[in-house]
Tab-separated table of C-alpha atoms in Angstrom:
chain	number	residue	atom	x	y	z
A	519	UNK	CA	-120.391	-79.702	-168.735
A	520	UNK	CA	-121.878	-76.520	-167.374
A	521	UNK	CA	-121.267	-73.428	-169.431
A	522	UNK	CA	-120.572	-70.048	-167.859
A	523	UNK	CA	-121.724	-66.870	-169.432
A	524	UNK	CA	-119.040	-64.781	-171.011
A	525	UNK	CA	-118.238	-61.510	-169.377
A	526	UNK	CA	-116.497	-58.700	-171.067
A	527	UNK	CA	-113.788	-56.909	-169.039
A	528	UNK	CA	-112.317	-53.471	-169.516
A	529	UNK	CA	-108.675	-53.599	-168.585
A	530	UNK	CA	-107.990	-49.993	-169.482
A	531	UNK	CA	-110.037	-48.509	-166.675
A	532	UNK	CA	-108.538	-48.226	-163.174
A	533	UNK	CA	-109.668	-50.840	-160.721
A	534	UNK	CA	-112.511	-49.940	-158.525
A	535	UNK	CA	-112.285	-50.089	-154.794
A	536	UNK	CA	-114.074	-52.988	-153.213
A	537	UNK	CA	-115.218	-50.747	-150.429
A	538	UNK	CA	-116.636	-48.442	-152.946
A	539	UNK	CA	-118.428	-51.327	-154.362
A	540	UNK	CA	-120.080	-52.011	-151.041
A	541	UNK	CA	-117.709	-54.806	-149.882
A	542	UNK	CA	-115.543	-55.055	-146.740
A	543	UNK	CA	-112.531	-57.335	-146.997
A	544	UNK	CA	-110.483	-58.937	-144.169
A	545	UNK	CA	-107.200	-60.743	-144.559
A	546	UNK	CA	-108.032	-64.351	-144.459
A	547	UNK	CA	-106.026	-66.606	-141.931
A	548	UNK	CA	-104.675	-69.461	-143.968
A	549	UNK	CA	-104.647	-71.747	-140.804
A	550	UNK	CA	-107.925	-70.631	-139.451
A	551	UNK	CA	-106.317	-69.175	-136.222
A	552	UNK	CA	-107.789	-66.223	-134.543
A	553	UNK	CA	-105.912	-63.093	-133.526
A	554	UNK	CA	-106.036	-63.880	-129.805
A	555	UNK	CA	-104.755	-67.297	-130.419
A	556	UNK	CA	-101.982	-65.801	-132.511
A	557	UNK	CA	-101.023	-63.424	-129.680
A	558	UNK	CA	-101.019	-66.267	-127.242
A	559	UNK	CA	-98.818	-68.315	-129.547
A	560	UNK	CA	-96.434	-65.385	-129.887
A	561	UNK	CA	-96.185	-65.093	-126.136
A	562	UNK	CA	-95.593	-68.836	-125.899
A	563	UNK	CA	-92.946	-68.539	-128.599
A	564	UNK	CA	-91.180	-65.788	-126.626
A	565	UNK	CA	-91.222	-67.972	-123.514
A	566	UNK	CA	-89.725	-70.866	-125.422
A	567	UNK	CA	-87.071	-68.567	-126.860
A	568	UNK	CA	-86.204	-67.459	-123.333
A	569	UNK	CA	-86.076	-71.074	-122.197
A	570	UNK	CA	-83.849	-71.936	-125.149
A	571	UNK	CA	-81.520	-69.053	-124.302
A	572	UNK	CA	-81.376	-70.202	-120.662
A	573	UNK	CA	-80.760	-73.773	-121.790
A	574	UNK	CA	-77.976	-72.560	-124.102
A	575	UNK	CA	-76.457	-70.617	-121.184
A	576	UNK	CA	-76.711	-73.638	-118.899
A	577	UNK	CA	-75.186	-75.732	-121.668
A	578	UNK	CA	-72.309	-73.257	-121.994
A	579	UNK	CA	-71.802	-73.294	-118.203
A	580	UNK	CA	-71.853	-77.083	-118.224
A	581	UNK	CA	-69.285	-77.105	-121.001
A	582	UNK	CA	-67.060	-74.778	-118.969
A	583	UNK	CA	-67.507	-76.978	-115.895
A	584	UNK	CA	-66.677	-80.016	-117.984
A	585	UNK	CA	-63.524	-78.350	-119.292
A	586	UNK	CA	-62.514	-77.378	-115.735
A	587	UNK	CA	-63.311	-80.884	-114.499
A	588	UNK	CA	-61.226	-82.322	-117.331
A	589	UNK	CA	-58.326	-80.085	-116.347
A	590	UNK	CA	-58.657	-81.129	-112.698
A	591	UNK	CA	-58.797	-84.757	-113.799
A	592	UNK	CA	-55.601	-84.309	-115.812
A	593	UNK	CA	-53.898	-82.663	-112.819
A	594	UNK	CA	-55.105	-85.435	-110.522
A	595	UNK	CA	-53.785	-88.052	-112.936
A	596	UNK	CA	-50.429	-86.236	-113.047
A	597	UNK	CA	-50.325	-86.051	-109.230
A	598	UNK	CA	-51.201	-89.731	-109.065
A	599	UNK	CA	-48.355	-90.526	-111.452
A	600	UNK	CA	-45.985	-88.416	-109.335
A	601	UNK	CA	-47.159	-90.161	-106.170
A	602	UNK	CA	-46.663	-93.557	-107.793
A	603	UNK	CA	-43.169	-92.530	-108.921
A	604	UNK	CA	-42.351	-91.193	-105.436
A	605	UNK	CA	-43.689	-94.384	-103.835
A	606	UNK	CA	-41.609	-96.510	-106.173
A	607	UNK	CA	-38.526	-94.367	-105.489
A	608	UNK	CA	-39.144	-94.514	-101.725
A	609	UNK	CA	-39.561	-98.270	-101.935
A	610	UNK	CA	-36.283	-98.531	-103.835
A	611	UNK	CA	-34.571	-96.247	-101.279
A	612	UNK	CA	-35.885	-98.393	-98.426
A	613	UNK	CA	-34.579	-101.511	-100.119
A	614	UNK	CA	-31.200	-99.856	-100.747
A	615	UNK	CA	-31.053	-98.529	-97.177
A	616	UNK	CA	-31.932	-101.952	-95.791
A	617	UNK	CA	-29.215	-103.523	-97.922
A	618	UNK	CA	-26.750	-100.861	-96.753
A	619	UNK	CA	-27.669	-101.413	-93.112
A	620	UNK	CA	-27.354	-105.150	-93.534
A	621	UNK	CA	-23.873	-104.689	-95.029
A	622	UNK	CA	-22.900	-102.291	-92.213
A	623	UNK	CA	-24.285	-104.704	-89.616
A	624	UNK	CA	-22.302	-107.506	-91.202
A	625	UNK	CA	-19.120	-105.402	-91.118
A	626	UNK	CA	-19.795	-104.373	-87.499
A	627	UNK	CA	-20.301	-108.003	-86.520
A	628	UNK	CA	-17.006	-108.892	-88.184
A	629	UNK	CA	-15.268	-106.003	-86.428
A	630	UNK	CA	-16.865	-107.002	-83.130
A	631	UNK	CA	-15.627	-110.553	-83.604
A	632	UNK	CA	-12.103	-109.290	-84.317
A	633	UNK	CA	-12.212	-106.997	-81.262
A	634	UNK	CA	-13.326	-109.884	-79.070
A	635	UNK	CA	-10.441	-111.907	-80.458
A	636	UNK	CA	-8.027	-109.045	-79.701
A	637	UNK	CA	-9.462	-108.615	-76.187
A	638	UNK	CA	-9.030	-112.310	-75.548
A	639	UNK	CA	-5.434	-112.146	-76.735
A	640	UNK	CA	-4.747	-109.049	-74.607
A	641	UNK	CA	-6.212	-110.773	-71.570
A	642	UNK	CA	-3.958	-113.752	-72.209
A	643	UNK	CA	-0.946	-111.432	-72.571
A	644	UNK	CA	-1.941	-109.592	-69.380
A	645	UNK	CA	-2.276	-112.856	-67.506
A	646	UNK	CA	1.146	-113.902	-68.777
A	647	UNK	CA	2.695	-110.569	-67.740
A	648	UNK	CA	1.061	-110.829	-64.326
A	649	UNK	CA	2.467	-114.309	-63.978
A	650	UNK	CA	5.943	-113.071	-64.891
A	651	UNK	CA	5.682	-110.203	-62.420
A	652	UNK	CA	4.528	-112.518	-59.677
A	653	UNK	CA	7.580	-114.645	-60.321
A	654	UNK	CA	10.123	-111.868	-60.721
A	655	UNK	CA	8.813	-109.645	-57.945
A	656	UNK	CA	6.757	-106.523	-57.660
A	657	UNK	CA	7.386	-103.158	-59.277
A	658	UNK	CA	7.254	-100.280	-56.837
A	659	UNK	CA	6.944	-96.697	-57.940
A	660	UNK	CA	8.446	-93.970	-55.828
A	661	UNK	CA	6.156	-90.982	-55.559
A	662	UNK	CA	7.181	-87.823	-53.789
A	663	UNK	CA	5.186	-87.293	-50.635
A	664	UNK	CA	3.674	-83.950	-49.765
A	665	UNK	CA	4.016	-82.088	-46.479
A	666	UNK	CA	1.049	-79.899	-45.566
A	667	UNK	CA	1.228	-77.225	-42.894
A	668	UNK	CA	-1.616	-74.966	-41.768
A	669	UNK	CA	-0.548	-71.349	-42.064
A	670	UNK	CA	-3.533	-69.077	-41.390
A	671	UNK	CA	-7.219	-68.369	-41.888
A	672	UNK	CA	-8.337	-65.626	-44.248
A	673	UNK	CA	-10.890	-62.997	-43.333
A	674	UNK	CA	-14.286	-63.146	-44.985
A	675	UNK	CA	-14.885	-60.783	-47.880
A	676	UNK	CA	-18.664	-61.134	-48.049
A	677	UNK	CA	-21.378	-59.550	-45.958
A	678	UNK	CA	-21.882	-62.503	-43.625
A	679	UNK	CA	-18.918	-63.246	-41.338
A	680	UNK	CA	-20.180	-66.757	-40.513
A	681	UNK	CA	-21.058	-67.796	-44.045
A	682	UNK	CA	-17.823	-69.446	-45.244
A	683	UNK	CA	-14.534	-70.479	-43.636
A	684	UNK	CA	-11.284	-69.940	-45.551
A	685	UNK	CA	-8.181	-71.925	-44.539
A	686	UNK	CA	-4.741	-71.655	-46.118
A	687	UNK	CA	-2.178	-74.481	-46.037
A	688	UNK	CA	1.437	-74.435	-47.151
A	689	UNK	CA	2.353	-77.549	-49.150
A	690	UNK	CA	5.848	-78.681	-50.137
A	691	UNK	CA	7.018	-81.919	-51.700
A	692	UNK	CA	9.288	-84.347	-49.960
A	693	UNK	CA	12.042	-84.735	-52.539
A	694	UNK	CA	13.265	-88.338	-52.832
A	695	UNK	CA	17.019	-88.909	-53.204
A	696	UNK	CA	18.513	-92.205	-54.371
A	697	UNK	CA	21.194	-93.304	-51.905
A	698	UNK	CA	23.345	-96.061	-53.414
A	699	UNK	CA	25.395	-98.791	-51.807
A	700	UNK	CA	28.305	-97.693	-49.569
A	701	UNK	CA	27.105	-94.108	-49.452
A	702	UNK	CA	25.965	-91.916	-46.560
A	703	UNK	CA	24.090	-88.640	-46.091
A	704	UNK	CA	24.845	-86.422	-43.107
A	705	UNK	CA	22.873	-83.312	-42.179
A	706	UNK	CA	24.553	-80.968	-39.697
A	707	UNK	CA	22.912	-78.426	-37.451
A	708	UNK	CA	25.393	-75.764	-38.592
A	709	UNK	CA	25.812	-75.257	-42.320
A	710	UNK	CA	29.365	-73.967	-41.790
A	711	UNK	CA	30.417	-77.502	-40.759
A	712	UNK	CA	29.015	-78.990	-43.975
A	713	UNK	CA	30.658	-76.318	-46.134
A	714	UNK	CA	33.999	-76.803	-44.398
A	715	UNK	CA	33.940	-80.568	-45.020
A	716	UNK	CA	32.921	-80.052	-48.693
A	717	UNK	CA	35.936	-77.792	-49.240
A	718	UNK	CA	38.204	-80.559	-47.877
A	719	UNK	CA	36.860	-82.878	-50.626
A	720	UNK	CA	38.542	-85.995	-49.173
A	721	UNK	CA	38.361	-87.071	-45.572
A	722	UNK	CA	40.030	-89.841	-43.616
A	723	UNK	CA	37.622	-91.764	-41.417
A	724	UNK	CA	38.569	-94.243	-38.712
A	725	UNK	CA	36.066	-97.099	-38.840
A	726	UNK	CA	36.698	-99.767	-36.209
A	727	UNK	CA	40.483	-99.236	-36.386
A	728	UNK	CA	40.303	-99.285	-40.194
A	729	UNK	CA	41.294	-96.187	-42.101
A	730	UNK	CA	38.972	-95.289	-44.990
A	731	UNK	CA	39.426	-92.368	-47.350
A	732	UNK	CA	35.979	-91.068	-48.324
A	733	UNK	CA	34.993	-88.283	-50.689
A	734	UNK	CA	32.767	-85.503	-49.456
A	735	UNK	CA	30.390	-84.146	-52.113
A	736	UNK	CA	27.769	-81.430	-51.985
A	737	UNK	CA	24.222	-82.729	-51.874
A	738	UNK	CA	22.148	-81.527	-54.838
A	739	UNK	CA	18.392	-81.521	-54.493
A	740	UNK	CA	16.202	-82.562	-57.393
A	741	UNK	CA	13.256	-80.522	-58.601
A	742	UNK	CA	10.518	-79.920	-56.032
A	743	UNK	CA	7.292	-77.954	-55.841
A	744	UNK	CA	5.556	-75.832	-53.269
A	745	UNK	CA	2.257	-74.015	-53.281
A	746	UNK	CA	-0.542	-72.655	-51.126
A	747	UNK	CA	-3.674	-74.748	-50.761
A	748	UNK	CA	-6.757	-72.600	-50.194
A	749	UNK	CA	-9.739	-74.475	-48.764
A	750	UNK	CA	-13.126	-72.778	-48.497
A	751	UNK	CA	-15.690	-74.516	-46.283
A	752	UNK	CA	-19.208	-73.418	-47.186
A	753	UNK	CA	-21.413	-72.061	-44.443
A	754	UNK	CA	-24.591	-72.773	-46.426
A	755	UNK	CA	-23.933	-76.137	-48.101
A	756	UNK	CA	-23.300	-79.684	-46.858
A	757	UNK	CA	-22.554	-82.880	-48.785
A	758	UNK	CA	-24.710	-85.960	-48.225
A	759	UNK	CA	-23.665	-89.492	-49.222
A	760	UNK	CA	-24.924	-93.024	-48.678
A	761	UNK	CA	-28.496	-91.946	-49.398
A	762	UNK	CA	-30.596	-95.144	-49.173
A	763	UNK	CA	-31.967	-96.679	-52.340
A	764	UNK	CA	-35.728	-96.345	-52.029
A	765	UNK	CA	-38.407	-97.175	-54.585
A	766	UNK	CA	-39.741	-93.626	-54.742
A	767	UNK	CA	-39.430	-90.902	-57.426
A	768	UNK	CA	-36.451	-88.558	-57.270
A	769	UNK	CA	-38.703	-85.567	-56.530
A	770	UNK	CA	-40.045	-87.350	-53.472
A	771	UNK	CA	-36.530	-88.103	-52.263
A	772	UNK	CA	-35.575	-84.421	-52.642
A	773	UNK	CA	-38.632	-83.441	-50.608
A	774	UNK	CA	-37.785	-86.031	-47.918
A	775	UNK	CA	-34.198	-84.770	-47.651
A	776	UNK	CA	-35.346	-81.146	-47.496
A	777	UNK	CA	-37.858	-81.923	-44.761
A	778	UNK	CA	-35.313	-84.017	-42.846
A	779	UNK	CA	-32.703	-81.245	-42.659
A	780	UNK	CA	-35.265	-78.517	-42.199
A	781	UNK	CA	-36.281	-80.170	-38.907
A	782	UNK	CA	-32.695	-80.554	-37.718
A	783	UNK	CA	-32.255	-80.690	-33.949
A	784	UNK	CA	-28.459	-80.825	-33.824
A	785	UNK	CA	-27.666	-77.135	-33.846
A	786	UNK	CA	-27.638	-76.637	-37.610
A	787	UNK	CA	-29.952	-76.713	-40.564
A	788	UNK	CA	-33.079	-74.692	-41.066
A	789	UNK	CA	-34.946	-73.546	-44.138
A	790	UNK	CA	-33.545	-75.246	-47.256
A	791	UNK	CA	-32.925	-73.227	-50.407
A	792	UNK	CA	-32.082	-76.109	-52.779
A	793	UNK	CA	-31.502	-79.886	-52.839
A	794	UNK	CA	-29.271	-81.249	-55.610
A	795	UNK	CA	-29.824	-85.032	-55.525
A	796	UNK	CA	-28.038	-87.629	-57.690
A	797	UNK	CA	-29.795	-90.986	-57.503
A	798	UNK	CA	-27.079	-92.904	-59.336
A	799	UNK	CA	-24.275	-91.925	-56.950
A	800	UNK	CA	-26.642	-91.791	-53.949
A	801	UNK	CA	-25.351	-88.331	-53.049
A	802	UNK	CA	-26.893	-84.913	-52.525
A	803	UNK	CA	-25.886	-81.321	-51.812
A	804	UNK	CA	-28.114	-79.445	-49.377
A	805	UNK	CA	-28.078	-75.631	-49.635
A	806	UNK	CA	-29.592	-73.749	-46.712
A	807	UNK	CA	-31.139	-70.327	-46.952
A	808	UNK	CA	-29.547	-68.919	-43.773
A	809	UNK	CA	-25.788	-68.149	-43.846
A	810	UNK	CA	-23.886	-70.252	-41.341
A	811	UNK	CA	-26.596	-72.933	-41.186
A	812	UNK	CA	-24.109	-75.583	-42.305
A	813	UNK	CA	-21.634	-74.888	-39.493
A	814	UNK	CA	-23.626	-77.045	-37.080
A	815	UNK	CA	-22.862	-80.123	-39.205
A	816	UNK	CA	-19.049	-79.741	-39.153
A	817	UNK	CA	-18.620	-82.313	-36.377
A	818	UNK	CA	-21.520	-84.477	-37.576
A	819	UNK	CA	-20.373	-87.513	-39.582
A	820	UNK	CA	-23.678	-89.405	-39.512
A	821	UNK	CA	-27.171	-87.976	-39.538
A	822	UNK	CA	-30.464	-89.865	-38.960
A	823	UNK	CA	-32.972	-90.206	-41.790
A	824	UNK	CA	-36.434	-91.635	-41.074
A	825	UNK	CA	-38.619	-93.070	-43.831
A	826	UNK	CA	-41.547	-95.473	-43.839
A	827	UNK	CA	-41.032	-96.625	-40.261
A	828	UNK	CA	-37.297	-97.244	-40.641
A	829	UNK	CA	-34.197	-95.277	-39.599
A	830	UNK	CA	-31.216	-94.798	-41.927
A	831	UNK	CA	-27.825	-93.152	-41.358
A	832	UNK	CA	-26.706	-90.506	-43.848
A	833	UNK	CA	-23.033	-89.562	-44.172
A	834	UNK	CA	-22.587	-85.802	-43.808
A	835	UNK	CA	-19.462	-83.849	-44.773
A	836	UNK	CA	-18.656	-80.161	-45.335
A	837	UNK	CA	-18.967	-78.745	-48.813
A	838	UNK	CA	-15.503	-77.453	-49.749
A	839	UNK	CA	-13.922	-75.604	-52.620
A	840	UNK	CA	-10.174	-76.160	-53.087
A	841	UNK	CA	-7.785	-74.231	-55.315
A	842	UNK	CA	-4.025	-73.681	-55.535
A	843	UNK	CA	-2.104	-70.432	-55.415
A	844	UNK	CA	1.569	-69.399	-55.557
A	845	UNK	CA	2.658	-72.589	-57.311
A	846	UNK	CA	6.495	-72.653	-57.477
A	847	UNK	CA	9.252	-75.002	-58.576
A	848	UNK	CA	12.472	-75.068	-56.613
A	849	UNK	CA	15.776	-76.894	-56.637
A	850	UNK	CA	19.260	-76.270	-55.313
A	851	UNK	CA	22.095	-77.535	-53.174
A	852	UNK	CA	21.575	-78.255	-49.511
A	853	UNK	CA	23.943	-76.138	-47.415
A	854	UNK	CA	23.694	-78.359	-44.336
A	855	UNK	CA	23.905	-81.844	-45.928
A	856	UNK	CA	26.918	-83.672	-47.370
A	857	UNK	CA	27.163	-86.879	-49.393
A	858	UNK	CA	29.878	-89.411	-48.488
A	859	UNK	CA	31.072	-91.723	-51.263
A	860	UNK	CA	33.602	-94.567	-51.352
A	861	UNK	CA	32.935	-96.045	-47.905
A	862	UNK	CA	34.543	-99.480	-47.763
A	863	UNK	CA	32.466	-102.524	-46.993
A	864	UNK	CA	32.657	-103.605	-43.400
A	865	UNK	CA	31.951	-106.867	-41.671
A	866	UNK	CA	29.993	-105.005	-39.018
A	867	UNK	CA	26.294	-104.492	-39.429
A	868	UNK	CA	24.940	-101.350	-41.107
A	869	UNK	CA	23.757	-99.701	-37.897
A	870	UNK	CA	27.153	-100.090	-36.215
A	871	UNK	CA	28.978	-98.572	-39.188
A	872	UNK	CA	26.502	-95.694	-39.239
A	873	UNK	CA	27.166	-95.048	-35.525
A	874	UNK	CA	30.916	-94.993	-36.140
A	875	UNK	CA	30.523	-92.490	-39.017
A	876	UNK	CA	28.299	-90.297	-36.855
A	877	UNK	CA	30.779	-90.338	-33.932
A	878	UNK	CA	33.650	-89.437	-36.252
A	879	UNK	CA	31.917	-86.436	-37.850
A	880	UNK	CA	30.583	-85.113	-34.557
A	881	UNK	CA	34.092	-84.444	-33.256
A	882	UNK	CA	35.344	-80.885	-33.802
A	883	UNK	CA	38.858	-82.342	-34.041
A	884	UNK	CA	37.742	-84.012	-37.276
A	885	UNK	CA	36.324	-80.678	-38.540
A	886	UNK	CA	32.839	-81.953	-37.656
A	887	UNK	CA	29.969	-80.722	-35.529
A	888	UNK	CA	26.521	-81.579	-34.201
A	889	UNK	CA	24.540	-83.868	-36.546
A	890	UNK	CA	20.827	-83.558	-37.155
A	891	UNK	CA	20.398	-86.701	-39.218
A	892	UNK	CA	22.456	-89.443	-40.829
A	893	UNK	CA	21.676	-92.304	-43.205
A	894	UNK	CA	24.115	-94.975	-44.361
A	895	UNK	CA	23.486	-97.783	-46.886
A	896	UNK	CA	25.807	-100.785	-46.958
A	897	UNK	CA	23.889	-102.876	-49.518
A	898	UNK	CA	21.260	-102.206	-52.120
A	899	UNK	CA	19.569	-98.873	-52.714
A	900	UNK	CA	17.311	-96.742	-50.556
A	901	UNK	CA	15.452	-93.471	-50.977
A	902	UNK	CA	15.753	-90.562	-48.575
A	903	UNK	CA	13.187	-87.741	-48.617
A	904	UNK	CA	14.091	-84.106	-47.977
A	905	UNK	CA	11.824	-81.154	-47.355
A	906	UNK	CA	12.418	-77.493	-48.053
A	907	UNK	CA	13.148	-75.520	-44.905
A	908	UNK	CA	10.214	-73.281	-43.948
C-alpha cells in the first residue's frame, strides 16, 4: 500500500482565495454539456412546453367537442325514440281508422240493402196503386185558369230608348164554381134583373107544361187573385238553345258562338260583349255590346251555325225578365148572376131543359131580362169558371 506524506493543516486561519493562489476555477458540468448546447436544449425545452400547451388546449377543445357531440347524440336518440313512438301511434291510428271505416262501410252496406228493399216495396205499392187507379178511373185535379190581357207598354228609364222593351199584362184567375145536379147558373146583362129575382127568393117556372118551384140564391164567388205581369225583353241579350254537342273545349265553343253572331246578316247582332255557355244544358246567353242589337232576333226562331263543314240550326229566343206587381186577392158576390136550386128532373134532354129555363127568365113578365150566359146540369157535377170584370 502506498503511503502519503502527512500534511499539517491550520484550521484557525481564514481560507485563502484560489485566485490569490494563482488558480482559476470554473464550475464543472456534471454531464459534460457545453453552454451552447445547454442554451439550445433550453430553447428546445421551451418549444416542447409550447407544444404541450397547444396539445393540452387541443385536448380541452376535443373534450368540449366530445361533450357537445354526446349531447347531440342524446338529443338524436330522444328524437329517434319520439319518432318511433309517433310512428307506432300513427300505425295504431291507421289500424283503428281502417277498422272504423270498415265498420261504417258495413253499416252503410246494410243500410243500402234496407233502402233497396224499401224502394222495391214502394215500387210494388206504386204499381198496385196504379193498377187500382186504372181500374177505378182517373183522378182529375181542377186548377184555376188564368186570363192574361195586354194593358200597355212602359217607357224606358235608361239612356238608350231601344235597349229594352217593357210590357205590362193584367192577369186574373178564372174562378171555378162547382155546379151540382139539378142546378143552374144564369148571368143577366142587367144586374137589376138578378137582384130583383134574388129578392123574390122562390120562383115558379113553367117547364114543358110542368110547374116547378125553384129557389133563387145569390152567387158567391170563391177566392181569386189578380196581378200585373211585367215582362222586360232585353235589347242586348238573346237566349240560345239546342247548341250541338261537339267534341271541342268549352272555350272554343264560346268563341265559335261569338264569331257566329258577330257576323250576323239578319239585321241584328254585332260586337259581342259576353257569351255565357252551359255545355250540360246545351244553352247559351249572348250579350251584345250595342244597345238594341238583340231586337233583330225577335222574329228569328232558328239561326244557322256552321262548323267543320256542316250546318246546324240554333234555337233563338228573347232574353226576358218577368216579375209580378200589384198582387191582390178578391172575392165577393156576383151582382149579375143567380143560382137556381131545386129544379125537378125532366125526361127531356139537358139542352132542351136549359132552353126552357132561358126562355122563361128572359121574359119581363116573369121579372126576367136579357141573359148573357146560362148553364144547367141535370146529372153529375160540372165546373163553371168566372172571371172578374175588367
